[in-house]
Amino acid sequence: MAASRPCLQWAGRTSIPWTPYKQYNKPLLALQIRYYARNKPNPPPKPRPYEPKPEKPLVSSTPETSPDAAPPPPPQFRREKGRKGVWAPKTRLAVGVVFIGAMAYSMLTSPLQLTEAPSIADRDTIAKRESGVTEKSPMRLRMEALIKEKQNEIVAALQELDPSNKFRTDTWTRPAGGGGISCVQQGGHVFEKAGVNTSIVYGTLPRPAIAKMRVNHKAIDPDVESLEFFAAGLSLVLHPQNPNAPTVHLNYRYFETMDQDGKCNAWWFGGGTDLTPSYLYDEDAIHFHKSIKDTCDKHDRSYYPRFKSWCDKYFHIPHRGEARGVGGIFFDDLDQEEKDQEQLFSFVKDCLSSFLPGYLPIIARRKDMPFGEREKQWQQLRRGRYVEFNLVHDRGTSFGLNTPSARVESILMSLPLTARWMYMHEAEKGSREERMVGVLRQPVDWV
């Protein structure tokens, strides 16, 4: 069997022929070994171990030649060549001790700087986030939760009347605390303008405002210079396209004053709802008032006649000598002298729940009735009266516009999209317009 064939081609050379091992003689073998040793390929270089490059000094060791260069340190502070260790250790230690001592003395003798305490609005926000709103929560948080819930219900029901024209929803905040949600629909098939707003206001009452409020609320401390307050309300105004369909207004609110810790020291509820038709349909007025009366009678049978009379007086336009509409109910400043807080909260809650059953049947049967230019013109004239009352006499509009950081767009949401004023206009004798004016000048007991 032939011996293994180590080949010289591996060395890149083939000039010396291969000779079997048995034929080798010593001189020839030595010659082949020397030839291979001279011509064998170089082995691959071994990898060199990693050696990090020495860092360059931040400051050159070479003396500066610039005239602006700093002079070299004195001999006693120069580091000897090749010497290792901290430069001037004693000097550094002495400077450090003096610096740290001065800092410690400053911290101990300076007055303590406290961060600003969270506001009542901040504390309420934390409470809602951590614990939610329950029956044990402060009334201001429960009222806020109620009006937001009812806003969603009302907007959803109104949207079903005109699905193609979506409500625009704006959420806004106030720098001093609080904010609101404005839901507005304009130029739709059913409503020319409809707004359903909630507002939450935290603020501070100055001394003149405190003195004015104390007339109706003796629990307010008369000796303080300022008072924290909270106000929450749901306000709604619907102006239909069809002159045969009545405008409706609703507002229910809660107000309280607090000390610096957020503890309530005075509170009250207010609100109401009223109907403002351009053309009178007795059955509409009767249905609207009966719905309100049934709700009032569940809590106190004296409420409806008392609050209906209050509404007729409040929504009177003195310079015109007529009411804004056919009325409803209105009340304000209901506090512990009226009933306890839970009873009044339950009453306001039921009033809000009664709105949709009281108004939806009316708008459903009037929104598609035929009308002409004469009816539309009369509707615009009646809306002019609506604007006059809201801008001149309404306390809610005045309070809102005079509140710091007020959102004017939400406050003036109650105004109609269009209105009209005509010089010396008189309703035609025996017309439906004249009958409407007669009822406005002399309020009627509808139920």
Steps between C-alpha positions, in 0.01 A plus 500: 500500500646834401589744770290817561563774250593825664496731206733788440224677314376609844818706511427645158791328335500199261852516354631204704339172398344270758705199596354210696623472861685174440706655223618789715866524573635724767656769278187538291275510807711771657485701177120477488467606864723806449303593184171479686630699793610785269175510297222415748228766536510740793257407777219751575603765752397444859243749636653767718351551845289819545697789640296813578643820371621737768256787558612840396522747787226766508767762544808481288820428690680719255533858623279748316674753284198730476537828689154439654594157636497456877845500663632167628435422868765589759769242558355390835176400322655332197463126478830327472556307180384144536339569837159336559216598739268796574631844425531721808293272728524719811386811317206317346394357834511840669291666227246213506451521877437874484254465206298217656485681832368816337236301311384320816476829692292656220258206495452505876451875538289570187119505541332179385347537154171306485331401176156645432216295647263337248184697428149375579452424131820290500391308809158434348661371181717258700199381703298428183789314342582288805157433654243600239177678596273329752211599725758588766688740272463877547186642343701701248643179351160328495340797324779505242448130429122548471505782247752318279282189503187697407687692230586173328139378521352821359751535216444138397121549491523824299746343257239236411268778375758608242764225450663667198602815691744397771552695820838667531656423838764727654671418830670793669680576826542807721843607631363551853338156503205330337383515141209372299356322199311689229283300257360718220303428183442770236315522170330164529166377369329515843699763692642822365719502809511263796742510790540273803780617728650397831735728692709451814651811660746531790587853607532762772229745604614853594355676803231698307363177349500336843296785648249476214455123536469518877165676461345164408751269672577583863738204533765694307764654727476880462848568644716332236667692220446223245336160467562198283194398298380222273222516239367223276212516254331352197359756256294423190338713229331361188392731215301298239491575128121476476313806637227268629746325731582680827840598632580341837746591772628301799755570770574320826797596715671460836714756685707474815764696689791331676786568736862447398479128585204445265244465778160634392357782715205614283313342206187536290321368189333694220348445160187445297366454149266706279334488158511784243271443199463733204151363430288377788363148511313456827557125510875552486499744792271272703716192439820686589360645824334173606829314466669756726215503754502121535871512582458782752207330674713191571717713730279785623153598376579865564793495258316530169275803575782673682768436237261563209422847635871559555565406136233741367661784694860416418455459123314829464645761261429835675576728206257299280233439764474130410639159599764319300277193458222295660709419803581189696677500838789698643665491844822616658685499834338180630713406802464338842225744593287343223584131544808292571764458233407144402133587446580797279756300303234234437255770383751644251581152376131426429453836327784417261353156433159650415627725221502256209149361569375857529650636175561218251127439423459873423791526258404171336155625396610853397835460324354402160196729488475726191581873535563802278696823493254678729543238774877506466509880530287487816730236648798731441325788676425283803862389509600865514307521830688191617834669432392817681416312819815288501740788447326759717327320786621141538708456815664181374638675193623791711667271756669299226636798309636655822674183617879510443618274215140456384438307177290754309403261219333266747324780687353653182402158370144585614459764231321397177687471174275763338273774637316806370399848612243707309413860577154549658377154409146414615325163478196492271161520676339159554810311381682212666786741563271734696374212715859406580580855613188507718608188691849641545360816656272310736639165629267200496458213748531201268432222752 
